[in-house]
mmCIF file of C-alpha atoms and ligand atoms in Angstrom:
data_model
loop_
_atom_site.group_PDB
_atom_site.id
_atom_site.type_symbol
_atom_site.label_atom_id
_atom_site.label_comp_id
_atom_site.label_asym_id
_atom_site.label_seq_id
_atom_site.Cartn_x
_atom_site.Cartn_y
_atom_site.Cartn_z
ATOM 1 C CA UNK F 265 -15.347 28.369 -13.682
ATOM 2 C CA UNK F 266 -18.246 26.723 -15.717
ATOM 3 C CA UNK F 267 -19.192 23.154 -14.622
ATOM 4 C CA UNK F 268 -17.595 21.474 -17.659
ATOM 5 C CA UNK F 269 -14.083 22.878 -16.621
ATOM 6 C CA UNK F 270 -14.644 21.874 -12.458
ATOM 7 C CA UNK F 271 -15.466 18.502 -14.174
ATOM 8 C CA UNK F 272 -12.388 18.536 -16.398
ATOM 9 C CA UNK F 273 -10.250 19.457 -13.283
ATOM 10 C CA UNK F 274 -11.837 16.358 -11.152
ATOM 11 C CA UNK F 275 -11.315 14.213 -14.254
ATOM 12 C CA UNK F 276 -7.081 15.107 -14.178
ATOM 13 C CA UNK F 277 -6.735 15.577 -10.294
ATOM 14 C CA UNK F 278 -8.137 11.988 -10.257
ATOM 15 C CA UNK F 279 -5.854 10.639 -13.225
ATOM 16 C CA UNK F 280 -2.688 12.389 -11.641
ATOM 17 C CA UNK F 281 -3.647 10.409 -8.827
ATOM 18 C CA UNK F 282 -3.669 7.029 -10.201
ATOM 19 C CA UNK F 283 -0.161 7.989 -11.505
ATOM 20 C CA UNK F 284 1.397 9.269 -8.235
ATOM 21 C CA UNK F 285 -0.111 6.724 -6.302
ATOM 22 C CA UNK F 286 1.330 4.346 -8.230
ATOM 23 C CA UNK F 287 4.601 5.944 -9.052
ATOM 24 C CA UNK F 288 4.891 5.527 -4.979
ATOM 25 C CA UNK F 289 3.900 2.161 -4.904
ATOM 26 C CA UNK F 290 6.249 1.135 -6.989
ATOM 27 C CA UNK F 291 9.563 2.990 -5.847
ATOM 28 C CA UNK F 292 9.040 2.200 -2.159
ATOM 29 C CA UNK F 293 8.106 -1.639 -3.231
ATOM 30 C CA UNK F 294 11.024 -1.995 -4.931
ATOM 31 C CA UNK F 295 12.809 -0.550 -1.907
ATOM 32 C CA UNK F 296 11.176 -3.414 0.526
ATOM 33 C CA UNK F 297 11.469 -5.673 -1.645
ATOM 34 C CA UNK F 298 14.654 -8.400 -0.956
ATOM 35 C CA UNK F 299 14.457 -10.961 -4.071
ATOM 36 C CA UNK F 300 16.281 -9.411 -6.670
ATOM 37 C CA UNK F 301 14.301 -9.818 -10.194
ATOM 38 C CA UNK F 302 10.498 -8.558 -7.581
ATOM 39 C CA UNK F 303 13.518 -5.404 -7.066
ATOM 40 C CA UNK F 304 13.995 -5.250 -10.848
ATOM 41 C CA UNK F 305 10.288 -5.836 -11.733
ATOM 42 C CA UNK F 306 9.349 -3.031 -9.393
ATOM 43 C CA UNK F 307 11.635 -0.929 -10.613
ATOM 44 C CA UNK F 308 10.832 -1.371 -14.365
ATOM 45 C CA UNK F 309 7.010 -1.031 -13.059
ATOM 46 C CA UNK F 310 7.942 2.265 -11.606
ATOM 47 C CA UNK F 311 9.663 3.653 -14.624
ATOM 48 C CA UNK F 312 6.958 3.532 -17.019
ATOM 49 C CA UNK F 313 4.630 4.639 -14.496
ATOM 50 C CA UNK F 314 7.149 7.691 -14.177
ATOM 51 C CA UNK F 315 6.696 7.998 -18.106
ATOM 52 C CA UNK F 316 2.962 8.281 -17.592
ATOM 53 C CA UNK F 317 3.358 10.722 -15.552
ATOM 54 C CA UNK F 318 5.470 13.194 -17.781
ATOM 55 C CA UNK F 319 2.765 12.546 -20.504
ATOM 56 C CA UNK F 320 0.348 13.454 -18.577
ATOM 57 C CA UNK F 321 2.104 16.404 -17.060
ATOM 58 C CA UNK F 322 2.885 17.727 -20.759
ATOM 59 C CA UNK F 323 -0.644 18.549 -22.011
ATOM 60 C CA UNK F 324 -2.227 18.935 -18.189
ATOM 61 C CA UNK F 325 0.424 21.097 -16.126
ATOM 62 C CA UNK F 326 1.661 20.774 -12.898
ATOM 63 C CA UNK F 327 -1.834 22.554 -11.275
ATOM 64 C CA UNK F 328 -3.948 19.270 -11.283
ATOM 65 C CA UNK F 329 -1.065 17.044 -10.285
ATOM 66 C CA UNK F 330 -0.865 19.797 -6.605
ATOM 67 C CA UNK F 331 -4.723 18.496 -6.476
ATOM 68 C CA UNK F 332 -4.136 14.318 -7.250
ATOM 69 C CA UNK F 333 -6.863 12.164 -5.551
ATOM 70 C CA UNK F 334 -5.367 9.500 -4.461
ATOM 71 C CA UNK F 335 -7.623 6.690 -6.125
ATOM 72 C CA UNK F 336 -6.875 3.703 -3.671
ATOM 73 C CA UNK F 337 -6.054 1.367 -6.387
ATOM 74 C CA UNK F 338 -2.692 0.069 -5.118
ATOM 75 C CA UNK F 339 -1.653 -1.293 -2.033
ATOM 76 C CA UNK F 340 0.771 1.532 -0.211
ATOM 77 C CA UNK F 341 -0.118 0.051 3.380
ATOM 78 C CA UNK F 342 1.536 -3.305 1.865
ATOM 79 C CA UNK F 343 4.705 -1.498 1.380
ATOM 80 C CA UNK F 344 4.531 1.789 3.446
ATOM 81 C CA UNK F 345 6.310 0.623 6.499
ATOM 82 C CA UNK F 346 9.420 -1.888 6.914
ATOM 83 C CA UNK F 347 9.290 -4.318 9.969
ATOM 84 C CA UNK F 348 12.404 -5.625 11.765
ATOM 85 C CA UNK F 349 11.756 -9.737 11.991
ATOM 86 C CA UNK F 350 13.793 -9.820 14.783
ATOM 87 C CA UNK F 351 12.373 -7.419 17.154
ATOM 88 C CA UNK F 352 9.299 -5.801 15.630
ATOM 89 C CA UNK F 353 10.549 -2.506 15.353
ATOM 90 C CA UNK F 354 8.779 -0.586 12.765
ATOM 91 C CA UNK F 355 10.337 2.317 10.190
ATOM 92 C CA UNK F 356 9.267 3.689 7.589
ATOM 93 C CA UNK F 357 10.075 1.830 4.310
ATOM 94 C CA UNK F 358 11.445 5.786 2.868
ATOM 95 C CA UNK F 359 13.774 6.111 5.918
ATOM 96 C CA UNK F 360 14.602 2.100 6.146
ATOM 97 C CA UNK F 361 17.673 1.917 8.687
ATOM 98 C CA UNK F 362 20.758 -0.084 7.737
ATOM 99 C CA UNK F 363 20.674 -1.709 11.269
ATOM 100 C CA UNK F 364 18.005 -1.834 13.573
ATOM 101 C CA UNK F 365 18.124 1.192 15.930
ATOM 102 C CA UNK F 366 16.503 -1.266 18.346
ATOM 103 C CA UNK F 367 18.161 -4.634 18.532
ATOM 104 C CA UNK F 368 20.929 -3.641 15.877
ATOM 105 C CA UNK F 369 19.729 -6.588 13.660
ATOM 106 C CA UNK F 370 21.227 -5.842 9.846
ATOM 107 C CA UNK F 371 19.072 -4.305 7.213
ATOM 108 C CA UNK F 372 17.583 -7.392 5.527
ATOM 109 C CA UNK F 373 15.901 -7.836 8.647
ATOM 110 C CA UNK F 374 13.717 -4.953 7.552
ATOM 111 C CA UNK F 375 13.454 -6.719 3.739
ATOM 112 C CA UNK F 376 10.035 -8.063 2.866
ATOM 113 C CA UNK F 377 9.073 -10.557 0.976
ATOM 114 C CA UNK F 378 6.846 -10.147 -1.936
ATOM 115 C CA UNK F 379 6.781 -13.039 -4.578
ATOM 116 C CA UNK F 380 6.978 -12.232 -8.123
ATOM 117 C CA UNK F 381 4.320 -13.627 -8.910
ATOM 118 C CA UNK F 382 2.167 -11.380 -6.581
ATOM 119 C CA UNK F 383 4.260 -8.373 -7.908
ATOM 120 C CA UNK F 384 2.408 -9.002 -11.481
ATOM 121 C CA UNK F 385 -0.698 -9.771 -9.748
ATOM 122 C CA UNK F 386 -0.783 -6.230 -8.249
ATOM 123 C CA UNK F 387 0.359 -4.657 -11.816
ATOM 124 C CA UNK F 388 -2.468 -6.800 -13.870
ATOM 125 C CA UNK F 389 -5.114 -5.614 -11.522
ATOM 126 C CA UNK F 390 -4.138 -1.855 -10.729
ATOM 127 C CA UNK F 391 -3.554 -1.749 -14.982
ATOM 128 C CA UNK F 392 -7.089 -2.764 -15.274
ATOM 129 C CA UNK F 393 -8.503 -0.263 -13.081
ATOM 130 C CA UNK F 394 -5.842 2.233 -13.947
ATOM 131 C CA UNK F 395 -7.620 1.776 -17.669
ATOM 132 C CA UNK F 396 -10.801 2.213 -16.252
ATOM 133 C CA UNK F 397 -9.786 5.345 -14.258
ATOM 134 C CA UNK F 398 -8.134 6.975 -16.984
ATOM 135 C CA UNK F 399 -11.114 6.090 -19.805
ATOM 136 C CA UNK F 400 -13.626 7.776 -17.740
ATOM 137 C CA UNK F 401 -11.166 11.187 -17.127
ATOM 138 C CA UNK F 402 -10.651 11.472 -20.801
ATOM 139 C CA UNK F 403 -14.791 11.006 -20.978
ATOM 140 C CA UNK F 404 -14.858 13.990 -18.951
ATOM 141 C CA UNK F 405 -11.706 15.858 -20.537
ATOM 142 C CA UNK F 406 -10.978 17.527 -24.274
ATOM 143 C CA UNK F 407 -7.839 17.783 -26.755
ATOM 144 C CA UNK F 408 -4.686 17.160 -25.798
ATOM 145 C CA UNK F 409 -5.828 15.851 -22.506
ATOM 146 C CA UNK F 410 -8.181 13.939 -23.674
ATOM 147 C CA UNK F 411 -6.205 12.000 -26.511
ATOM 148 C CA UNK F 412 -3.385 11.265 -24.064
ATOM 149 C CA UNK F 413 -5.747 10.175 -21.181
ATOM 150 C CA UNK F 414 -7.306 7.655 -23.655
ATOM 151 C CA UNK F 415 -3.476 6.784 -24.767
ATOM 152 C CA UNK F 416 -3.054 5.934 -20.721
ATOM 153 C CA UNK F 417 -5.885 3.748 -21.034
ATOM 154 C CA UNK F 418 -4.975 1.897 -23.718
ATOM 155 C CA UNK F 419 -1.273 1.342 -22.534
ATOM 156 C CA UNK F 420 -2.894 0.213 -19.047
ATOM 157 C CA UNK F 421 -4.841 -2.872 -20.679
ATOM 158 C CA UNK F 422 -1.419 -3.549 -22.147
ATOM 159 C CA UNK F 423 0.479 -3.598 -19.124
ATOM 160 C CA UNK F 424 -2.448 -5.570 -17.675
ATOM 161 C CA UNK F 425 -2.263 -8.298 -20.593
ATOM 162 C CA UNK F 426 1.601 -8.252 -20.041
ATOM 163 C CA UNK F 427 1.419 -8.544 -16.814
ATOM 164 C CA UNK F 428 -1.143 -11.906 -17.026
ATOM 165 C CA UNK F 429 1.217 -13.698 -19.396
ATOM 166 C CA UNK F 430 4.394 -13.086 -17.045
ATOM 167 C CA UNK F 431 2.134 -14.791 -14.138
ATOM 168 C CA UNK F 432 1.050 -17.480 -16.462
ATOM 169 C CA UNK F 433 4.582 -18.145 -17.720
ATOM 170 C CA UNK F 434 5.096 -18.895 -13.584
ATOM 171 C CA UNK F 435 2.585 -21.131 -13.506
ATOM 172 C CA UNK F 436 4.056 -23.021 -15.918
HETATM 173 ZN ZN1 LIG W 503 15.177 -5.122 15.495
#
């Protein structure tokens, strides 16, 4: 393998990454989640990043997504585990029990709350580095690859700008 293709592997492991990452973040968010429209913003979150991901997948294969670096860019530990309020007892948020094996408390004692505004917080700033991440793997990537990494990119800063005017409209 010459250097240029170990570099153009890196480049994709690390932008399959940023996808997966934050194709998890998003579906086990929205199944933490309690408030309704954070569910439905999650959700919608997750679906385009699932989008991304087929994109991706088309030109790149499924090799480099085996590989994904995890970049770090969203917050899994936020969301990774469920917590019953009443006792403390502590499941994960994939396997969250519909009573509490411990004190039998109902499942929306497991339910966490994450505003909505702090739901598009977390998608302006993982777009924006999401952008970043994906403009310097199609630096290091060619063709098809490389003209739908820098498609990523540019649908990132979207997100991010779209993101920004639904916490502004909040605000309001
Ligand atoms: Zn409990």
């Amino acid at each position: 393998m010459t250097s240029k293709g170990g570099k153009e592997s890196d480049a994709l492991a690390r932008a399959f990454g940023a996808l997966v990452e934050g194709l998890t973040f998003y579906d086990l968010a929205n199944v933490a989640v309690a408030e309704m429209r954070v569910k439905v913003a999650f959700e919608e979150l997750g679906r385009h990043k699932k989008d991304q991901l087929s994109r991706l997948e088309s030109v790149a294969g499924s090799g480099a997504k085996d590989v994904a670096v995890m970049p770090g860019i969203y917050p899994i530990n936020v969301v990774a585990k469920v917590e019953c309020y009443v006792c403390g007892f502590v499941a994960e948020t994939r396997a969250m029990p519909n009573t509490c094996p411990n004190c039998g408390a109902a499942r929306y004692a497991f339910e966490k709350e994450i505003s909505l505004s702090k739901a598009w917080e977390i998608a302006a700033e993982s777009g924006r580095k999401s952008a970043t991440l994906f403009g310097e793997s199609a630096a290091h990537t060619a063709g098809r690859a490389k003209a739908v990494l820098e498609e990523l990119a540019r649908d990132e800063e979207g997100q991010a700008v779209q993101a920004d005017r639904q916490l502004a409209g909040l605000r309001t």
